[in-house]
mmCIF file of C-alpha atoms in Angstrom:
data_model
loop_
_atom_site.group_PDB
_atom_site.id
_atom_site.type_symbol
_atom_site.label_atom_id
_atom_site.label_comp_id
_atom_site.label_asym_id
_atom_site.label_seq_id
_atom_site.Cartn_x
_atom_site.Cartn_y
_atom_site.Cartn_z
ATOM 1 C CA MET A 1 13.348 12.422 37.331
ATOM 2 C CA ALA A 2 9.729 13.619 38.224
ATOM 3 C CA LEU A 3 7.567 14.319 35.318
ATOM 4 C CA ASP A 4 7.019 18.043 34.901
ATOM 5 C CA LEU A 5 3.487 18.462 33.738
ATOM 6 C CA LEU A 6 3.734 22.278 34.062
ATOM 7 C CA ASN A 7 6.155 22.584 31.168
ATOM 8 C CA LEU A 8 4.976 20.037 28.567
ATOM 9 C CA GLU A 9 5.240 21.192 24.883
ATOM 10 C CA GLU A 10 1.902 21.843 23.059
ATOM 11 C CA VAL A 11 0.883 19.174 20.594
ATOM 12 C CA LYS A 12 1.236 20.552 16.985
ATOM 13 C CA ILE A 13 -0.456 18.957 13.949
ATOM 14 C CA SER A 14 1.864 18.001 11.151
ATOM 15 C CA SER A 15 0.609 18.384 7.506
ATOM 16 C CA ASP A 16 3.277 16.427 5.945
ATOM 17 C CA LEU A 17 3.337 12.539 5.728
ATOM 18 C CA SER A 18 6.060 11.658 8.406
ATOM 19 C CA GLY A 19 4.313 9.374 11.029
ATOM 20 C CA LYS A 20 1.156 9.100 9.157
ATOM 21 C CA ILE A 21 -0.324 5.693 8.760
ATOM 22 C CA ILE A 22 -2.245 5.081 5.535
ATOM 23 C CA LEU A 23 -4.124 2.009 4.434
ATOM 24 C CA ILE A 24 -4.945 1.812 0.628
ATOM 25 C CA TYR A 25 -7.033 -0.981 -0.837
ATOM 26 C CA SER A 26 -8.728 -2.028 -3.949
ATOM 27 C CA THR A 27 -8.660 -4.700 -6.763
ATOM 28 C CA ASN A 28 -5.606 -5.180 -8.668
ATOM 29 C CA ASN A 29 -3.862 -2.715 -10.925
ATOM 30 C CA GLN A 30 -5.535 0.390 -9.476
ATOM 31 C CA GLY A 31 -2.338 2.191 -8.694
ATOM 32 C CA LYS A 32 -1.819 1.349 -5.065
ATOM 33 C CA SER A 33 1.944 0.242 -5.137
ATOM 34 C CA LYS A 34 2.662 2.758 -7.746
ATOM 35 C CA VAL A 35 1.395 5.758 -5.774
ATOM 36 C CA ALA A 36 3.064 4.485 -2.540
ATOM 37 C CA SER A 37 6.469 4.206 -4.459
ATOM 38 C CA GLN A 38 6.185 7.745 -5.497
ATOM 39 C CA LEU A 39 5.681 9.596 -2.083
ATOM 40 C CA TYR A 40 9.270 9.538 -1.079
ATOM 41 C CA PRO A 41 11.426 9.099 -4.214
ATOM 42 C CA LYS A 42 14.486 6.929 -3.354
ATOM 43 C CA GLN A 43 13.688 6.698 0.413
ATOM 44 C CA THR A 44 10.866 4.013 0.394
ATOM 45 C CA LEU A 45 11.368 0.398 1.580
ATOM 46 C CA PHE A 46 8.860 -2.175 0.271
ATOM 47 C CA VAL A 47 8.151 -4.850 2.842
ATOM 48 C CA SER A 48 6.794 -7.297 0.307
ATOM 49 C CA THR A 49 4.612 -10.343 0.987
ATOM 50 C CA GLU A 50 3.920 -10.527 -2.711
ATOM 51 C CA LYS A 51 5.871 -9.249 -5.739
ATOM 52 C CA GLY A 52 3.875 -6.079 -6.217
ATOM 53 C CA TYR A 53 6.988 -3.989 -6.858
ATOM 54 C CA ASN A 54 7.862 -5.228 -10.420
ATOM 55 C CA GLY A 55 7.996 -2.334 -12.679
ATOM 56 C CA LEU A 56 8.521 0.203 -9.829
ATOM 57 C CA GLY A 57 11.678 2.296 -9.821
ATOM 58 C CA GLY A 58 13.369 4.279 -6.941
ATOM 59 C CA ILE A 59 12.614 1.850 -4.246
ATOM 60 C CA LYS A 60 14.348 -0.776 -2.149
ATOM 61 C CA LYS A 61 12.599 -4.005 -1.079
ATOM 62 C CA VAL A 62 12.780 -7.020 1.199
ATOM 63 C CA ASP A 63 10.808 -10.089 0.539
ATOM 64 C CA VAL A 64 8.784 -11.380 3.481
ATOM 65 C CA ALA A 65 7.495 -14.999 3.197
ATOM 66 C CA ASN A 66 6.768 -15.622 6.941
ATOM 67 C CA TRP A 67 6.212 -13.827 10.238
ATOM 68 C CA ARG A 68 9.712 -14.490 11.423
ATOM 69 C CA THR A 69 11.086 -12.434 8.608
ATOM 70 C CA PHE A 70 8.551 -9.743 9.299
ATOM 71 C CA ARG A 71 9.721 -9.588 12.959
ATOM 72 C CA ASP A 72 13.297 -9.228 11.787
ATOM 73 C CA VAL A 73 12.435 -6.330 9.466
ATOM 74 C CA VAL A 74 10.521 -4.529 12.274
ATOM 75 C CA SER A 75 13.487 -5.127 14.656
ATOM 76 C CA SER A 76 15.950 -3.753 11.843
ATOM 77 C CA LEU A 77 13.661 -0.595 11.360
ATOM 78 C CA THR A 78 13.410 0.050 15.200
ATOM 79 C CA PRO A 79 16.816 -0.318 16.679
ATOM 80 C CA LYS A 80 17.231 0.575 20.311
ATOM 81 C CA LYS A 81 20.400 2.559 19.858
ATOM 82 C CA LYS A 82 19.651 6.207 18.826
ATOM 83 C CA GLU A 83 22.556 6.411 16.500
ATOM 84 C CA ASP A 84 21.440 3.235 14.556
ATOM 85 C CA ALA A 85 17.751 4.521 14.475
ATOM 86 C CA ASP A 86 19.030 7.840 12.990
ATOM 87 C CA LYS A 87 20.809 6.062 10.179
ATOM 88 C CA ILE A 88 17.735 4.098 9.341
ATOM 89 C CA LYS A 89 15.582 7.212 9.395
ATOM 90 C CA GLU A 90 18.076 8.903 7.121
ATOM 91 C CA MET A 91 17.775 6.139 4.647
ATOM 92 C CA TYR A 92 14.153 5.510 4.761
ATOM 93 C CA LYS A 93 11.116 7.950 5.100
ATOM 94 C CA CYS A 94 8.433 5.570 3.948
ATOM 95 C CA ILE A 95 7.708 1.896 4.637
ATOM 96 C CA VAL A 96 5.261 0.140 2.532
ATOM 97 C CA VAL A 97 3.854 -3.246 3.429
ATOM 98 C CA ASP A 98 2.466 -4.814 0.274
ATOM 99 C CA VAL A 99 0.321 -6.674 0.892
ATOM 100 C CA ALA A 100 -0.488 -6.347 4.545
ATOM 101 C CA ASP A 101 -3.668 -8.501 4.426
ATOM 102 C CA ARG A 102 -1.266 -11.620 4.476
ATOM 103 C CA LEU A 103 0.146 -10.545 7.810
ATOM 104 C CA PRO A 104 -2.562 -12.223 10.017
ATOM 105 C CA ASP A 105 -2.193 -15.667 8.444
ATOM 106 C CA MET A 106 1.549 -15.313 8.758
ATOM 107 C CA ALA A 107 1.255 -14.543 12.392
ATOM 108 C CA GLN A 108 -0.983 -17.412 13.054
ATOM 109 C CA ALA A 109 1.368 -19.821 11.484
ATOM 110 C CA TYR A 110 4.113 -18.484 13.600
ATOM 111 C CA ILE A 111 2.160 -19.005 16.762
ATOM 112 C CA CYS A 112 1.198 -22.526 15.755
ATOM 113 C CA ALA A 113 4.788 -23.429 14.945
ATOM 114 C CA LYS A 114 6.020 -21.907 18.263
ATOM 115 C CA ASN A 115 3.553 -24.148 20.118
ATOM 116 C CA ASN A 116 4.101 -27.233 17.973
ATOM 117 C CA VAL A 117 0.388 -27.461 16.816
ATOM 118 C CA GLU A 118 -1.292 -27.603 13.419
ATOM 119 C CA ASN A 119 -4.273 -25.470 14.328
ATOM 120 C CA ILE A 120 -4.268 -22.355 16.732
ATOM 121 C CA SER A 121 -7.475 -23.747 18.227
ATOM 122 C CA ASP A 122 -5.380 -26.665 19.498
ATOM 123 C CA ILE A 123 -3.709 -24.476 22.072
ATOM 124 C CA PRO A 124 -5.662 -24.914 25.196
ATOM 125 C CA TRP A 125 -8.075 -22.438 26.810
ATOM 126 C CA GLY A 126 -8.036 -20.109 23.821
ATOM 127 C CA GLY A 127 -4.410 -19.358 24.640
ATOM 128 C CA GLY A 128 -3.398 -19.426 21.062
ATOM 129 C CA TYR A 129 -5.748 -16.678 20.094
ATOM 130 C CA ALA A 130 -4.551 -14.580 22.976
ATOM 131 C CA GLN A 131 -0.837 -15.227 21.852
ATOM 132 C CA LEU A 132 -1.627 -14.250 18.235
ATOM 133 C CA LYS A 133 -3.362 -11.011 19.281
ATOM 134 C CA THR A 134 -0.545 -10.091 21.516
ATOM 135 C CA GLU A 135 2.221 -10.900 18.962
ATOM 136 C CA PHE A 136 0.430 -9.200 16.040
ATOM 137 C CA ASN A 137 -0.280 -6.033 18.058
ATOM 138 C CA ASN A 138 3.179 -5.650 19.458
ATOM 139 C CA GLN A 139 4.880 -5.839 15.996
ATOM 140 C CA LEU A 140 2.447 -3.553 14.436
ATOM 141 C CA THR A 141 2.689 -1.045 17.341
ATOM 142 C CA LYS A 142 6.599 -1.052 17.019
ATOM 143 C CA LEU A 143 6.145 -0.077 13.417
ATOM 144 C CA THR A 144 3.377 2.347 13.679
ATOM 145 C CA LEU A 145 5.175 4.256 16.528
ATOM 146 C CA SER A 146 8.595 4.302 14.593
ATOM 147 C CA GLY A 147 7.831 7.735 12.974
ATOM 148 C CA PHE A 148 8.065 6.482 9.436
ATOM 149 C CA CYS A 149 5.185 7.183 6.962
ATOM 150 C CA LEU A 150 3.626 3.799 6.947
ATOM 151 C CA ILE A 151 1.673 2.612 4.061
ATOM 152 C CA LEU A 152 -0.444 -0.591 4.484
ATOM 153 C CA ILE A 153 -1.575 -2.074 0.993
ATOM 154 C CA CYS A 154 -4.490 -4.567 0.996
ATOM 155 C CA HIS A 155 -6.583 -6.322 -1.512
ATOM 156 C CA GLU A 156 -10.363 -5.831 -1.326
ATOM 157 C CA VAL A 157 -13.155 -8.348 -0.564
ATOM 158 C CA THR A 158 -16.814 -7.694 -1.185
ATOM 159 C CA LYS A 159 -19.622 -9.598 0.512
ATOM 160 C CA GLU A 160 -23.313 -9.554 1.086
ATOM 161 C CA VAL A 161 -24.518 -7.921 4.253
ATOM 162 C CA THR A 162 -27.971 -7.297 5.862
ATOM 163 C CA ASN A 163 -28.972 -4.213 7.827
ATOM 164 C CA GLU A 164 -30.197 -5.497 11.069
ATOM 165 C CA VAL A 165 -32.560 -2.577 11.542
ATOM 166 C CA THR A 166 -34.047 -2.356 8.018
ATOM 167 C CA GLY A 167 -33.593 -5.922 6.830
ATOM 168 C CA GLU A 168 -32.106 -4.348 3.626
ATOM 169 C CA THR A 169 -29.413 -6.443 1.851
ATOM 170 C CA TYR A 170 -26.555 -5.085 -0.056
ATOM 171 C CA MET A 171 -22.936 -5.572 -1.100
ATOM 172 C CA TYR A 172 -20.146 -4.148 1.155
ATOM 173 C CA THR A 173 -16.311 -3.817 0.374
ATOM 174 C CA GLN A 174 -13.630 -3.667 2.835
ATOM 175 C CA PRO A 175 -9.907 -4.538 3.154
ATOM 176 C CA ARG A 176 -9.161 -8.281 3.066
ATOM 177 C CA SER A 177 -8.558 -10.052 6.379
ATOM 178 C CA THR A 178 -9.784 -7.230 8.496
ATOM 179 C CA ASP A 179 -13.000 -8.885 9.710
ATOM 180 C CA THR A 180 -11.218 -11.075 12.437
ATOM 181 C CA LYS A 181 -10.097 -10.105 15.818
ATOM 182 C CA VAL A 182 -6.554 -10.039 14.824
ATOM 183 C CA GLY A 183 -6.965 -8.471 11.285
ATOM 184 C CA GLU A 184 -9.299 -5.718 12.494
ATOM 185 C CA VAL A 185 -6.033 -4.043 13.840
ATOM 186 C CA LEU A 186 -5.188 -3.209 10.272
ATOM 187 C CA LYS A 187 -8.506 -1.128 10.090
ATOM 188 C CA ASP A 188 -8.192 0.436 13.564
ATOM 189 C CA ILE A 189 -4.609 1.900 13.270
ATOM 190 C CA PRO A 190 -4.667 4.049 10.123
ATOM 191 C CA ASP A 191 -4.941 7.659 10.089
ATOM 192 C CA PHE A 192 -6.442 7.420 6.676
ATOM 193 C CA THR A 193 -8.108 4.498 4.978
ATOM 194 C CA ILE A 194 -8.623 4.866 1.252
ATOM 195 C CA TYR A 195 -10.715 2.712 -1.061
ATOM 196 C CA LEU A 196 -9.743 3.051 -4.700
ATOM 197 C CA GLU A 197 -12.820 3.033 -7.132
ATOM 198 C CA ASN A 198 -12.006 1.181 -10.360
ATOM 199 C CA ARG A 199 -13.109 3.526 -13.149
ATOM 200 C CA GLY A 200 -12.186 1.321 -16.155
ATOM 201 C CA ALA A 201 -11.214 3.007 -19.435
ATOM 202 C CA ASP A 202 -12.561 5.773 -21.623
ATOM 203 C CA GLU A 203 -14.168 5.518 -25.117
ATOM 204 C CA ASN A 204 -10.573 5.390 -26.604
ATOM 205 C CA GLY A 205 -9.431 2.459 -24.320
ATOM 206 C CA ASN A 206 -7.241 4.847 -22.192
ATOM 207 C CA VAL A 207 -7.201 3.804 -18.448
ATOM 208 C CA ILE A 208 -8.976 6.303 -16.294
ATOM 209 C CA LEU A 209 -7.099 6.777 -13.000
ATOM 210 C CA SER A 210 -8.798 5.565 -9.859
ATOM 211 C CA ARG A 211 -10.646 7.802 -7.491
ATOM 212 C CA GLY A 212 -9.723 7.419 -3.865
ATOM 213 C CA HIS A 213 -12.540 7.632 -1.238
ATOM 214 C CA LEU A 214 -11.678 8.752 2.337
ATOM 215 C CA THR A 215 -15.082 8.753 3.926
ATOM 216 C CA GLN A 216 -17.455 5.906 4.995
ATOM 217 C CA HIS A 217 -20.018 4.746 2.497
ATOM 218 C CA LYS A 218 -22.986 2.279 2.706
ATOM 219 C CA ASN A 219 -21.156 -0.012 0.090
ATOM 220 C CA PHE A 220 -17.453 0.233 1.168
ATOM 221 C CA PHE A 221 -15.257 1.023 4.273
ATOM 222 C CA ALA A 222 -13.169 4.258 4.130
ATOM 223 C CA ARG A 223 -12.346 6.841 6.767
ATOM 224 C CA SER A 224 -10.041 9.552 8.330
ATOM 225 C CA ARG A 225 -9.056 10.449 11.849
ATOM 226 C CA PHE A 226 -9.302 14.085 10.598
ATOM 227 C CA THR A 227 -12.797 15.428 10.745
ATOM 228 C CA GLN A 228 -12.067 18.073 7.984
ATOM 229 C CA CYS A 229 -10.579 15.669 5.501
ATOM 230 C CA PRO A 230 -11.829 15.974 1.763
ATOM 231 C CA PRO A 231 -14.015 13.115 0.844
ATOM 232 C CA THR A 232 -12.031 12.057 -2.361
ATOM 233 C CA ILE A 233 -8.761 12.207 -4.139
ATOM 234 C CA ASP A 234 -9.541 12.460 -7.841
ATOM 235 C CA PRO A 235 -7.587 11.330 -9.724
ATOM 236 C CA PHE A 236 -5.604 9.229 -7.201
ATOM 237 C CA THR A 237 -2.122 10.234 -7.651
ATOM 238 C CA ALA A 238 0.892 10.701 -5.261
ATOM 239 C CA ILE A 239 0.519 14.456 -5.409
ATOM 240 C CA GLY A 240 -3.105 14.360 -4.953
ATOM 241 C CA LEU A 241 -2.709 12.177 -1.785
ATOM 242 C CA ARG A 242 -0.107 14.500 -0.392
ATOM 243 C CA GLU A 243 -2.122 17.659 -1.080
ATOM 244 C CA THR A 244 -5.274 15.894 0.511
ATOM 245 C CA ILE A 245 -3.616 14.961 3.699
ATOM 246 C CA LYS A 246 -1.977 18.342 3.965
ATOM 247 C CA THR A 247 -5.381 19.988 3.486
ATOM 248 C CA ALA A 248 -7.065 17.693 6.145
ATOM 249 C CA CYS A 249 -4.302 18.424 8.637
ATOM 250 C CA GLU A 250 -4.386 22.192 8.068
ATOM 251 C CA ARG A 251 -8.141 22.480 8.266
ATOM 252 C CA GLU A 252 -8.134 20.337 11.570
ATOM 253 C CA ALA A 253 -5.395 22.618 13.071
ATOM 254 C CA GLU A 254 -7.461 25.661 12.151
ATOM 255 C CA LEU A 255 -10.468 24.151 13.704
ATOM 256 C CA LEU A 256 -8.759 23.270 16.894
ATOM 257 C CA GLY A 257 -6.713 26.540 17.087
ATOM 258 C CA VAL A 258 -3.300 24.750 17.067
ATOM 259 C CA GLU A 259 -0.112 25.253 15.174
ATOM 260 C CA CYS A 260 0.303 23.337 11.852
ATOM 261 C CA VAL A 261 3.711 22.494 10.713
ATOM 262 C CA ASN A 262 5.248 20.966 7.384
ATOM 263 C CA ASN A 263 8.862 19.854 7.146
ATOM 264 C CA GLU A 264 8.711 18.281 3.706
ATOM 265 C CA GLU A 265 8.075 20.946 1.122
ATOM 266 C CA LEU A 266 11.557 19.820 -0.462
ATOM 267 C CA ILE A 267 10.326 16.160 -0.728
ATOM 268 C CA GLU A 268 7.085 17.494 -2.426
ATOM 269 C CA GLN A 269 9.062 19.360 -5.109
ATOM 270 C CA GLN A 270 11.234 16.299 -5.721
ATOM 271 C CA LEU A 271 7.931 14.387 -6.200
ATOM 272 C CA ARG A 272 6.676 16.863 -8.818
ATOM 273 C CA GLU A 273 10.114 16.557 -10.624
ATOM 274 C CA LEU A 274 9.754 12.651 -10.472
ATOM 275 C CA GLN A 275 6.440 12.582 -12.013
ATOM 276 C CA ALA A 276 7.422 15.228 -14.604
ATOM 277 C CA ASN A 277 10.074 12.697 -15.668
ATOM 278 C CA GLN A 278 8.218 9.482 -15.759
ATOM 279 C CA ARG A 279 9.195 6.726 -18.237
ATOM 280 C CA THR A 280 7.909 7.362 -21.803
ATOM 281 C CA ARG A 281 5.676 5.015 -23.764
ATOM 282 C CA GLU A 282 8.723 4.164 -25.930
ATOM 283 C CA GLN A 283 10.814 3.221 -22.969
ATOM 284 C CA VAL A 284 8.058 0.889 -21.550
ATOM 285 C CA ILE A 285 7.591 -0.652 -24.946
ATOM 286 C CA LYS A 286 11.306 -1.347 -25.139
ATOM 287 C CA GLU A 287 11.270 -3.118 -21.726
ATOM 288 C CA ILE A 288 8.200 -5.196 -22.703
ATOM 289 C CA ARG A 289 9.916 -6.322 -25.862
ATOM 290 C CA ASP A 290 13.034 -7.350 -23.825
ATOM 291 C CA VAL A 291 11.019 -9.627 -21.528
ATOM 292 C CA ALA A 292 8.666 -10.789 -24.228
ATOM 293 C CA ASN A 293 11.615 -11.944 -26.480
ATOM 294 C CA ALA A 294 13.106 -13.824 -23.503
ATOM 295 C CA LEU A 295 9.705 -15.637 -23.081
ATOM 296 C CA ILE A 296 9.354 -16.396 -26.789
ATOM 297 C CA GLU A 297 12.930 -17.776 -27.011
ATOM 298 C CA SER A 298 11.840 -20.215 -24.038
ATOM 299 C CA ASN A 299 8.743 -21.423 -25.930
ATOM 300 C CA ASN A 300 6.227 -19.260 -24.163
ATOM 301 C CA LYS A 301 5.218 -17.185 -27.020
ATOM 302 C CA GLU A 302 1.373 -18.078 -26.736
ATOM 303 C CA GLU A 303 1.270 -17.171 -23.015
ATOM 304 C CA ALA A 304 3.104 -13.726 -23.635
ATOM 305 C CA PHE A 305 0.633 -12.778 -26.439
ATOM 306 C CA GLU A 306 -2.284 -13.792 -24.008
ATOM 307 C CA VAL A 307 -1.028 -11.164 -21.562
ATOM 308 C CA VAL A 308 -0.985 -8.315 -24.319
ATOM 309 C CA GLU A 309 -4.444 -9.473 -25.543
ATOM 310 C CA LYS A 310 -5.699 -9.277 -21.981
ATOM 311 C CA TYR A 311 -5.115 -5.595 -21.778
ATOM 312 C CA LEU A 312 -5.213 -4.240 -25.344
ATOM 313 C CA GLY A 313 -7.696 -6.678 -26.966
ATOM 314 C CA GLU A 314 -7.372 -9.193 -29.758
ATOM 315 C CA GLY A 315 -4.909 -8.348 -32.623
ATOM 316 C CA VAL A 316 -3.708 -4.935 -31.037
ATOM 317 C CA ASN A 317 0.015 -4.571 -31.067
ATOM 318 C CA ILE A 318 1.772 -2.611 -28.278
ATOM 319 C CA THR A 319 3.139 -0.147 -31.006
ATOM 320 C CA GLN A 320 -0.391 0.830 -31.771
ATOM 321 C CA THR A 321 -1.016 2.304 -28.237
ATOM 322 C CA THR A 322 -1.135 6.063 -27.431
ATOM 323 C CA ASP A 323 0.554 7.978 -24.656
ATOM 324 C CA GLY A 324 -2.716 7.822 -22.796
ATOM 325 C CA GLN A 325 -2.475 4.082 -22.523
ATOM 326 C CA ILE A 326 0.930 3.797 -20.822
ATOM 327 C CA ASP A 327 -0.713 2.454 -17.711
ATOM 328 C CA LYS A 328 -2.052 -0.614 -19.811
ATOM 329 C CA LEU A 329 1.605 -0.969 -21.077
ATOM 330 C CA GLU A 330 2.974 -0.980 -17.472
ATOM 331 C CA TYR A 331 0.338 -3.645 -16.396
ATOM 332 C CA ILE A 332 1.439 -5.812 -19.393
ATOM 333 C CA LEU A 333 5.113 -5.364 -18.473
ATOM 334 C CA ASN A 334 4.407 -6.369 -14.706
ATOM 335 C CA ASP A 335 2.520 -9.431 -15.732
ATOM 336 C CA LEU A 336 5.376 -10.635 -18.182
ATOM 337 C CA ILE A 337 7.900 -9.915 -15.627
ATOM 338 C CA ASP A 338 5.968 -12.130 -13.138
ATOM 339 C CA MET A 339 5.694 -14.870 -15.721
ATOM 340 C CA ALA A 340 9.427 -14.763 -16.635
ATOM 341 C CA GLU A 341 10.379 -14.860 -12.902
ATOM 342 C CA SER A 342 7.955 -17.752 -12.106
ATOM 343 C CA LYS A 343 9.541 -19.796 -14.977
ATOM 344 C CA GLY A 344 13.109 -18.868 -13.880
ATOM 345 C CA ILE A 345 13.653 -17.004 -17.307
ATOM 346 C CA SER A 346 16.275 -14.227 -17.379
ATOM 347 C CA TRP A 347 16.220 -11.335 -20.024
#
C-alpha cells in the first residue's frame, strides 16, 4: 500500500506521562525510587540492577544482574504479537530502570563474552566498540519506542572541569556513566532530565524534600525537550512531577498552536489517594522493629544500632521521632532490610 501523505493525522502533544522518558539522578536517599514507584500505583515494573526497591510498595520487580537478562526483559516488554503487547500494556504503564548507569558496563561485558575476549579493546579494528554501541542503542530504542512511561534512575558523579574559553575551574555534576560514547545515550534520549538537589534537614532534624531541577546550570546537567518547562519541582514529589510535565506540555502546545490531550486524569486521582494514605510513622517503626529484632537475634545488634545512629544521631530512639521524620525512618528500614538480606537473615 502506498503511503498517503495527504491524509496523515496531525501530531498532538500529550500532557500525560505515557510515552515520556524521564531521567532522575542524585546522591542516595533523595526520593528517586520512591517518587518513581508512585507515578502509576500498582502498574509499575522495576527493572532493578540494584535493590533500590526495598521499602517500596505497589510495584513489581525483576532483578537484572547482566545484559542478557536485560535483553530478555526488553523482549518480554515488547512482544511482536499485538495481543501479547496489549496484555503487557494493560498490566504495566511505567517501567523504572533502577539504576540505569550500570547498563553500559553490563552491555560491554556481554559483548566481550560474545567475542570471547577479556577487554573490548581486544576486538580488532575497533569492532568491539561498534558492536557495543549498536547493541546498547538497539535495546534502549526498543524500550523507548514501546509507549511506556520510562524512568531511568542514575547516581550522580561530580568532577572538576575547566572552561576552555575563560579558564575558570569549577565542579560539575552529571548522571554517572554518561560521559562515554555508549553511556551518553542515557543523556540524549530523555524528554526530561531531572537533577535532585539535596536540601538536608531543618533545625528540628526533619528531612527537607529534594528540589528537582529541569534546566541546565553551570554546576549540573539538567534539561527538557519542552521549551516552556518550569525550571524546578519544589518539593520533588510524584504529584509535583506529574503537574510539572503537564504544565510543560500544555504551554508547548499553546505556543505551537496544536492540540494537547491527556488520558490519565483517573491515574492522577489514584495517585492523590495513594499519597493521602501513605504508611504512618507507627507502621514504619513496627517494620523497623521486626527487621531489627531478627538482626539482634542473629548477633548483629551493634550493626543495627549503627544504622539508627547514622540517621537519628547518637542515643536517639526511633520512638522519639516525629511525623516529620518519617523519611529518616524509611531510610533506616531500607538499610536494615539490605543488611538482613545480605546476611541471609529472615524476619
